[in-house]
mmCIF file of C-alpha atoms in Angstrom:
data_model
loop_
_atom_site.group_PDB
_atom_site.id
_atom_site.type_symbol
_atom_site.label_atom_id
_atom_site.label_comp_id
_atom_site.label_asym_id
_atom_site.label_seq_id
_atom_site.Cartn_x
_atom_site.Cartn_y
_atom_site.Cartn_z
ATOM 1 C CA MET A 1 19.574 -7.149 -18.377
ATOM 2 C CA ILE A 2 17.716 -5.257 -16.491
ATOM 3 C CA HIS A 3 16.956 -1.769 -18.151
ATOM 4 C CA PRO A 4 15.192 0.822 -15.483
ATOM 5 C CA LEU A 5 12.750 2.863 -16.269
ATOM 6 C CA ALA A 6 13.622 6.335 -15.139
ATOM 7 C CA ILE A 7 10.706 8.444 -13.289
ATOM 8 C CA PRO A 8 9.358 11.146 -12.863
ATOM 9 C CA GLY A 9 9.715 12.478 -8.797
ATOM 10 C CA PRO A 10 6.432 13.469 -7.257
ATOM 11 C CA ASP A 11 4.416 16.926 -7.586
ATOM 12 C CA PRO A 12 6.271 19.082 -5.334
ATOM 13 C CA GLU A 13 3.538 21.328 -4.796
ATOM 14 C CA THR A 14 0.938 19.911 -3.349
ATOM 15 C CA ARG A 15 -2.188 21.472 -2.937
ATOM 16 C CA GLN A 16 -4.186 21.606 0.421
ATOM 17 C CA PRO A 17 -7.467 19.482 0.767
ATOM 18 C CA ALA A 18 -10.873 21.485 -0.090
ATOM 19 C CA ASN A 19 -11.558 19.887 3.455
ATOM 20 C CA ALA A 20 -9.654 19.318 6.585
ATOM 21 C CA LEU A 21 -8.273 15.701 7.428
ATOM 22 C CA PRO A 22 -9.811 14.611 10.512
ATOM 23 C CA PRO A 23 -6.810 14.926 13.387
ATOM 24 C CA ASN A 24 -4.745 10.993 13.892
ATOM 25 C CA ALA A 25 -5.462 11.055 10.174
ATOM 26 C CA CYS A 26 -3.040 8.398 8.572
ATOM 27 C CA ASP A 27 -1.360 7.597 5.269
ATOM 28 C CA ALA A 28 -1.336 3.857 5.577
ATOM 29 C CA HIS A 29 0.646 3.486 1.953
ATOM 30 C CA CYS A 30 3.157 5.243 0.660
ATOM 31 C CA HIS A 31 7.276 4.797 0.367
ATOM 32 C CA VAL A 32 10.391 6.767 1.265
ATOM 33 C CA PHE A 33 13.158 6.425 -1.916
ATOM 34 C CA GLY A 34 16.835 6.688 -0.587
ATOM 35 C CA PRO A 35 18.349 9.645 -0.409
ATOM 36 C CA GLY A 36 20.709 7.582 -2.179
ATOM 37 C CA GLY A 37 23.252 8.493 -1.678
ATOM 38 C CA ARG A 38 22.889 7.029 2.174
ATOM 39 C CA PHE A 39 20.238 4.093 1.361
ATOM 40 C CA PRO A 40 22.218 2.620 -2.272
ATOM 41 C CA TYR A 41 19.041 1.680 -4.565
ATOM 42 C CA VAL A 42 19.074 -2.065 -5.872
ATOM 43 C CA ALA A 43 21.339 -3.534 -8.853
ATOM 44 C CA GLU A 44 18.017 -5.190 -10.035
ATOM 45 C CA SER A 45 15.624 -2.405 -9.859
ATOM 46 C CA THR A 46 13.423 -2.041 -12.614
ATOM 47 C CA PHE A 47 12.492 1.751 -12.070
ATOM 48 C CA MET A 48 15.230 4.720 -11.549
ATOM 49 C CA THR A 49 13.048 7.250 -9.682
ATOM 50 C CA PRO A 50 14.914 10.982 -7.992
ATOM 51 C CA ASP A 51 15.633 10.015 -4.321
ATOM 52 C CA ALA A 52 11.836 10.858 -2.514
ATOM 53 C CA PRO A 53 13.459 11.427 1.608
ATOM 54 C CA VAL A 54 11.195 10.820 4.457
ATOM 55 C CA GLU A 55 11.628 14.745 5.144
ATOM 56 C CA ALA A 56 9.670 15.912 1.708
ATOM 57 C CA LEU A 57 6.965 13.096 2.682
ATOM 58 C CA SER A 58 6.772 14.941 5.653
ATOM 59 C CA ALA A 59 5.963 18.150 3.754
ATOM 60 C CA MET A 60 3.845 17.004 1.812
ATOM 61 C CA HIS A 61 1.728 14.906 4.833
ATOM 62 C CA ARG A 62 1.729 18.748 6.767
ATOM 63 C CA VAL A 63 -0.289 19.679 3.515
ATOM 64 C CA LEU A 64 -2.490 17.584 3.779
ATOM 65 C CA GLY A 65 -3.226 17.555 7.332
ATOM 66 C CA ILE A 66 -1.530 14.080 8.013
ATOM 67 C CA GLU A 67 -0.490 12.879 11.453
ATOM 68 C CA ARG A 68 -0.006 9.157 11.683
ATOM 69 C CA VAL A 69 2.622 7.375 8.513
ATOM 70 C CA VAL A 70 2.688 3.542 7.248
ATOM 71 C CA LEU A 71 5.398 3.188 5.039
ATOM 72 C CA VAL A 72 5.297 0.403 2.874
ATOM 73 C CA GLN A 73 9.287 -1.150 1.471
ATOM 74 C CA ALA A 74 10.225 0.189 -1.911
ATOM 75 C CA SER A 75 10.718 -2.702 -4.681
ATOM 76 C CA CYS A 76 14.129 0.345 -5.891
ATOM 77 C CA HIS A 77 15.332 -0.801 -2.537
ATOM 78 C CA GLY A 78 14.843 -5.157 -2.676
ATOM 79 C CA TYR A 79 15.084 -6.648 1.071
ATOM 80 C CA ASP A 80 17.255 -3.589 2.562
ATOM 81 C CA ASN A 81 14.627 -2.153 5.054
ATOM 82 C CA SER A 82 17.629 0.452 6.108
ATOM 83 C CA ALA A 83 15.489 3.630 4.298
ATOM 84 C CA MET A 84 11.961 2.814 5.484
ATOM 85 C CA MET A 85 13.755 1.717 9.001
ATOM 86 C CA ASP A 86 15.688 4.640 9.529
ATOM 87 C CA ALA A 87 12.164 7.277 8.615
ATOM 88 C CA ILE A 88 10.110 5.760 11.058
ATOM 89 C CA ALA A 89 12.736 5.809 13.754
ATOM 90 C CA ALA A 90 12.949 8.959 13.361
ATOM 91 C CA ASP A 91 9.033 9.211 14.772
ATOM 92 C CA PRO A 92 8.228 5.735 16.230
ATOM 93 C CA SER A 93 4.818 6.403 17.612
ATOM 94 C CA ARG A 94 3.429 8.154 14.446
ATOM 95 C CA ARG A 95 4.689 5.592 12.118
ATOM 96 C CA ARG A 96 4.927 1.996 11.194
ATOM 97 C CA GLY A 97 6.237 -0.641 8.100
ATOM 98 C CA VAL A 98 5.323 -2.895 5.921
ATOM 99 C CA ALA A 99 9.106 -5.091 4.692
ATOM 100 C CA MET A 100 9.843 -6.690 2.009
ATOM 101 C CA VAL A 101 11.367 -10.046 3.375
ATOM 102 C CA ALA A 102 13.186 -13.446 1.923
ATOM 103 C CA MET A 103 11.350 -16.255 1.736
ATOM 104 C CA ASP A 104 14.013 -17.477 4.329
ATOM 105 C CA VAL A 105 14.440 -14.563 6.642
ATOM 106 C CA ALA A 106 15.494 -15.190 10.047
ATOM 107 C CA ASP A 107 13.361 -14.916 13.228
ATOM 108 C CA GLN A 108 15.251 -12.550 14.806
ATOM 109 C CA ASP A 109 15.643 -10.662 11.859
ATOM 110 C CA LEU A 110 11.897 -9.812 12.191
ATOM 111 C CA ALA A 111 11.619 -9.374 15.529
ATOM 112 C CA ALA A 112 14.008 -6.551 14.199
ATOM 113 C CA LEU A 113 11.499 -4.860 12.329
ATOM 114 C CA GLN A 114 9.426 -5.441 14.849
ATOM 115 C CA ALA A 115 10.706 -3.495 17.489
ATOM 116 C CA GLY A 116 11.541 -1.122 15.169
ATOM 117 C CA GLY A 117 7.396 -0.362 13.877
ATOM 118 C CA VAL A 118 7.068 -3.179 11.432
ATOM 119 C CA ARG A 119 3.755 -4.430 10.924
ATOM 120 C CA ALA A 120 3.351 -6.277 8.127
ATOM 121 C CA ILE A 121 5.399 -8.030 4.972
ATOM 122 C CA ARG A 122 4.499 -7.267 1.421
ATOM 123 C CA LEU A 123 4.618 -9.864 -1.267
ATOM 124 C CA ASN A 124 4.428 -8.594 -4.819
ATOM 125 C CA PHE A 125 3.004 -10.143 -7.356
ATOM 126 C CA VAL A 126 3.043 -7.720 -10.199
ATOM 127 C CA ARG A 127 5.570 -8.868 -13.357
ATOM 128 C CA HIS A 128 6.776 -5.757 -13.912
ATOM 129 C CA LEU A 129 8.343 -5.175 -9.701
ATOM 130 C CA ALA A 130 9.663 -9.048 -9.469
ATOM 131 C CA GLN A 131 9.467 -12.782 -10.344
ATOM 132 C CA ARG A 132 6.301 -14.017 -9.146
ATOM 133 C CA PRO A 133 6.564 -15.701 -5.606
ATOM 134 C CA ASP A 134 6.383 -19.247 -5.098
ATOM 135 C CA LEU A 135 2.926 -20.222 -3.250
ATOM 136 C CA ALA A 136 4.149 -22.623 -1.106
ATOM 137 C CA GLU A 137 7.195 -20.729 0.305
ATOM 138 C CA ALA A 138 4.966 -17.488 0.791
ATOM 139 C CA ARG A 139 2.343 -19.543 2.873
ATOM 140 C CA GLN A 140 5.253 -20.098 4.968
ATOM 141 C CA ILE A 141 6.321 -17.275 5.432
ATOM 142 C CA ILE A 142 2.964 -15.772 5.703
ATOM 143 C CA ALA A 143 1.991 -18.120 8.672
ATOM 144 C CA ARG A 144 5.454 -17.362 10.172
ATOM 145 C CA VAL A 145 4.651 -13.392 10.006
ATOM 146 C CA ALA A 146 1.157 -14.429 11.373
ATOM 147 C CA GLU A 147 1.825 -15.084 14.150
ATOM 148 C CA ARG A 148 3.239 -12.380 15.534
ATOM 149 C CA GLY A 149 0.242 -11.256 14.939
ATOM 150 C CA TRP A 150 1.384 -9.362 11.719
ATOM 151 C CA HIS A 151 -0.577 -9.426 8.111
ATOM 152 C CA VAL A 152 0.436 -9.913 4.660
ATOM 153 C CA GLU A 153 -0.212 -6.630 1.771
ATOM 154 C CA LEU A 154 -0.778 -8.614 -1.732
ATOM 155 C CA HIS A 155 0.257 -6.377 -4.673
ATOM 156 C CA MET A 156 -1.296 -7.863 -7.459
ATOM 157 C CA ASP A 157 -2.309 -7.338 -11.227
ATOM 158 C CA ALA A 158 -5.692 -7.199 -11.845
ATOM 159 C CA HIS A 159 -6.340 -10.604 -14.275
ATOM 160 C CA ASP A 160 -4.131 -12.171 -11.802
ATOM 161 C CA ILE A 161 -6.339 -12.314 -8.962
ATOM 162 C CA PRO A 162 -9.575 -14.592 -9.652
ATOM 163 C CA ASP A 163 -6.499 -17.041 -10.558
ATOM 164 C CA LEU A 164 -4.565 -16.255 -6.914
ATOM 165 C CA GLU A 165 -8.530 -16.490 -5.111
ATOM 166 C CA PRO A 166 -8.861 -19.627 -4.518
ATOM 167 C CA TRP A 167 -4.912 -19.538 -2.628
ATOM 168 C CA ILE A 168 -5.784 -16.465 -1.094
ATOM 169 C CA ARG A 169 -9.178 -17.763 0.845
ATOM 170 C CA THR A 170 -6.893 -20.114 2.735
ATOM 171 C CA LEU A 171 -4.354 -17.760 3.938
ATOM 172 C CA PRO A 172 -3.750 -17.854 7.778
ATOM 173 C CA GLY A 173 -4.229 -14.155 9.667
ATOM 174 C CA ARG A 174 -5.129 -10.718 7.635
ATOM 175 C CA PHE A 175 -4.567 -10.363 4.568
ATOM 176 C CA VAL A 176 -4.663 -6.632 2.555
ATOM 177 C CA ILE A 177 -5.261 -5.997 -1.199
ATOM 178 C CA ASP A 178 -3.738 -2.825 -2.336
ATOM 179 C CA HIS A 179 -4.874 -0.399 -4.418
ATOM 180 C CA MET A 180 -8.411 -2.104 -4.971
ATOM 181 C CA GLY A 181 -6.511 -4.688 -6.580
ATOM 182 C CA ARG A 182 -5.357 -2.170 -9.209
ATOM 183 C CA VAL A 183 -7.953 -2.858 -12.329
ATOM 184 C CA PRO A 184 -8.327 -1.037 -14.711
ATOM 185 C CA ALA A 185 -11.809 1.587 -14.224
ATOM 186 C CA THR A 186 -11.946 1.106 -17.665
ATOM 187 C CA ALA A 187 -13.288 -2.023 -17.476
ATOM 188 C CA GLY A 188 -16.320 -1.494 -14.852
ATOM 189 C CA THR A 189 -16.954 -2.514 -11.981
ATOM 190 C CA ASN A 190 -18.217 -6.153 -13.307
ATOM 191 C CA GLN A 191 -14.910 -6.502 -14.954
ATOM 192 C CA PRO A 192 -13.883 -10.433 -13.083
ATOM 193 C CA ALA A 193 -10.900 -9.072 -11.299
ATOM 194 C CA PHE A 194 -13.074 -6.761 -9.028
ATOM 195 C CA GLN A 195 -15.522 -9.205 -8.692
ATOM 196 C CA ALA A 196 -13.237 -11.243 -7.148
ATOM 197 C CA VAL A 197 -11.742 -9.357 -4.154
ATOM 198 C CA LEU A 198 -15.428 -7.900 -3.498
ATOM 199 C CA ARG A 199 -15.567 -11.997 -3.642
ATOM 200 C CA LEU A 200 -12.496 -11.654 -1.430
ATOM 201 C CA MET A 201 -13.754 -8.983 0.726
ATOM 202 C CA GLU A 202 -16.125 -10.995 1.913
ATOM 203 C CA ARG A 203 -13.749 -12.781 4.782
ATOM 204 C CA PRO A 204 -13.462 -11.444 7.419
ATOM 205 C CA ASN A 205 -9.735 -11.918 7.753
ATOM 206 C CA ALA A 206 -9.374 -9.433 4.230
ATOM 207 C CA TRP A 207 -9.202 -5.874 4.219
ATOM 208 C CA ALA A 208 -7.760 -3.628 1.358
ATOM 209 C CA LYS A 209 -6.416 0.208 0.983
ATOM 210 C CA ILE A 210 -8.670 2.249 -1.066
ATOM 211 C CA SER A 211 -6.021 4.119 -2.596
ATOM 212 C CA GLY A 212 -4.258 3.902 -5.770
ATOM 213 C CA GLY A 213 -7.428 5.882 -7.121
ATOM 214 C CA ASP A 214 -4.894 7.630 -10.010
ATOM 215 C CA ARG A 215 -3.596 4.355 -10.931
ATOM 216 C CA LEU A 216 -7.003 2.345 -11.515
ATOM 217 C CA SER A 217 -8.039 6.002 -13.333
ATOM 218 C CA SER A 218 -7.662 6.645 -17.642
ATOM 219 C CA GLY A 219 -6.394 9.901 -15.809
ATOM 220 C CA PRO A 220 -6.725 13.317 -13.306
ATOM 221 C CA PRO A 221 -9.157 14.142 -11.788
ATOM 222 C CA PHE A 222 -9.284 10.167 -11.153
ATOM 223 C CA HIS A 223 -13.544 10.339 -10.795
ATOM 224 C CA ASP A 224 -13.643 6.887 -12.876
ATOM 225 C CA ALA A 225 -11.974 5.652 -10.109
ATOM 226 C CA VAL A 226 -14.962 5.937 -7.390
ATOM 227 C CA PRO A 227 -17.488 3.393 -7.979
ATOM 228 C CA PHE A 228 -15.173 1.125 -6.675
ATOM 229 C CA ALA A 229 -13.978 2.860 -3.528
ATOM 230 C CA ARG A 230 -17.499 3.035 -3.010
ATOM 231 C CA ALA A 231 -17.987 -0.036 -4.029
ATOM 232 C CA LEU A 232 -15.360 -1.678 -1.241
ATOM 233 C CA ILE A 233 -17.043 1.089 1.732
ATOM 234 C CA ALA A 234 -20.364 -0.298 1.275
ATOM 235 C CA GLN A 235 -19.713 -3.719 1.717
ATOM 236 C CA ALA A 236 -15.953 -3.697 4.613
ATOM 237 C CA PRO A 237 -16.242 -0.048 6.111
ATOM 238 C CA ASP A 238 -14.650 -1.351 9.170
ATOM 239 C CA ARG A 239 -11.392 -2.661 6.843
ATOM 240 C CA LEU A 240 -10.401 -0.354 4.640
ATOM 241 C CA VAL A 241 -7.485 2.214 4.902
ATOM 242 C CA TRP A 242 -6.349 4.457 2.552
ATOM 243 C CA GLY A 243 -2.792 5.981 1.643
ATOM 244 C CA THR A 244 -2.110 8.640 -1.115
ATOM 245 C CA ASP A 245 1.082 6.412 -2.500
ATOM 246 C CA TRP A 246 3.593 9.296 -2.801
ATOM 247 C CA PRO A 247 5.686 9.211 -4.598
ATOM 248 C CA HIS A 248 3.449 7.609 -7.436
ATOM 249 C CA SER A 249 5.718 5.845 -8.822
ATOM 250 C CA ASN A 250 5.661 3.877 -12.688
ATOM 251 C CA ILE A 251 2.732 6.174 -12.760
ATOM 252 C CA LYS A 252 0.593 6.067 -16.460
ATOM 253 C CA THR A 253 -1.165 8.657 -15.491
ATOM 254 C CA ALA A 254 0.225 12.037 -15.816
ATOM 255 C CA MET A 255 1.692 12.574 -12.073
ATOM 256 C CA PRO A 256 -0.721 13.731 -9.654
ATOM 257 C CA ASN A 257 -1.074 16.118 -6.831
ATOM 258 C CA ASP A 258 -2.277 14.391 -3.504
ATOM 259 C CA GLY A 259 -4.184 16.665 -2.161
ATOM 260 C CA ASP A 260 -6.365 16.120 -5.281
ATOM 261 C CA LEU A 261 -6.141 12.801 -4.228
ATOM 262 C CA ALA A 262 -7.004 13.305 -0.385
ATOM 263 C CA ASP A 263 -10.286 15.338 -2.020
ATOM 264 C CA LEU A 264 -11.555 12.192 -3.693
ATOM 265 C CA LEU A 265 -12.226 11.053 -0.575
ATOM 266 C CA GLU A 266 -15.864 13.371 0.226
ATOM 267 C CA ALA A 267 -16.573 11.383 -4.090
ATOM 268 C CA TYR A 268 -15.253 8.131 -2.112
ATOM 269 C CA ALA A 269 -17.612 8.292 1.434
ATOM 270 C CA GLY A 270 -18.927 10.834 3.421
ATOM 271 C CA GLN A 271 -17.156 11.772 6.703
ATOM 272 C CA THR A 272 -18.249 8.982 9.019
ATOM 273 C CA ALA A 273 -16.735 6.170 6.334
ATOM 274 C CA ILE A 274 -14.088 8.865 5.958
ATOM 275 C CA HIS A 275 -13.360 8.816 10.464
ATOM 276 C CA ARG A 276 -12.994 5.765 9.997
ATOM 277 C CA ILE A 277 -10.942 4.327 6.845
ATOM 278 C CA LEU A 278 -8.325 7.327 8.173
ATOM 279 C CA VAL A 279 -8.265 7.225 11.848
ATOM 280 C CA GLU A 280 -9.970 4.403 13.485
ATOM 281 C CA ASN A 281 -8.771 1.351 10.708
ATOM 282 C CA PRO A 282 -5.442 2.362 10.711
ATOM 283 C CA THR A 283 -5.366 1.813 13.999
ATOM 284 C CA ALA A 284 -6.770 -1.470 14.586
ATOM 285 C CA LEU A 285 -4.437 -2.279 11.548
ATOM 286 C CA TYR A 286 -1.338 -0.967 12.438
ATOM 287 C CA TRP A 287 -1.053 -0.147 16.123
ATOM 288 C CA ARG A 288 -1.786 -2.804 18.175
#
């Protein structure tokens, strides 16, 4: 029996970033939860969250100066992508989606998701959210979506990445490593999991999200995550995107303010790299 963990909502008092983000900036990793009365949560969800609807997400983005959005399907909604698809449909030119689908999803369902703005699927390997996918079945669905020009986002526990590395190296199409591999900042950039991430990023079909600095960090102001983002930027600045991860479910540190997370970009990179990560790279990955 699942006993969902009750989690807090996001900080509603978003602080304006110290420096304006570039025009057409993209939050390439955020979620919508509910509202539950319209888009129910699945019974098997491992966490309970306050509603975090698209209206609240948009209000946060207006403060940050974010103009484009990539919504990632939330595990609390399982394979029912309705809340995400509804949010995309409200502003289809500026929103894209990353869906969660069953391994035996029908081709017509994939086609409907694509028509609605989906450009990728997400596979959850993190043990607190879902049972680890069967690798053979996962390869089959990845090959199917790669034929559509989609990519796969890999959401992994850090300690599993070295074991998964050989499998990841053989994947067809592009793959995206979520949240810098979710590695603990306290273990440093030489830890085996992050070194595996860097090795994978040597591949031309490898991308990563320099999101989740608050997840890597031991706590605010999250500066211990900076060396990890800098290492990725030094290696593959043209294959990185950034996101807030709003509304920050299952966060282990204090709830971050999204303005503070936007300000971390200044510590990560110079203006040229920031423009590439917020504007050019998400265009290449999601708007094609």
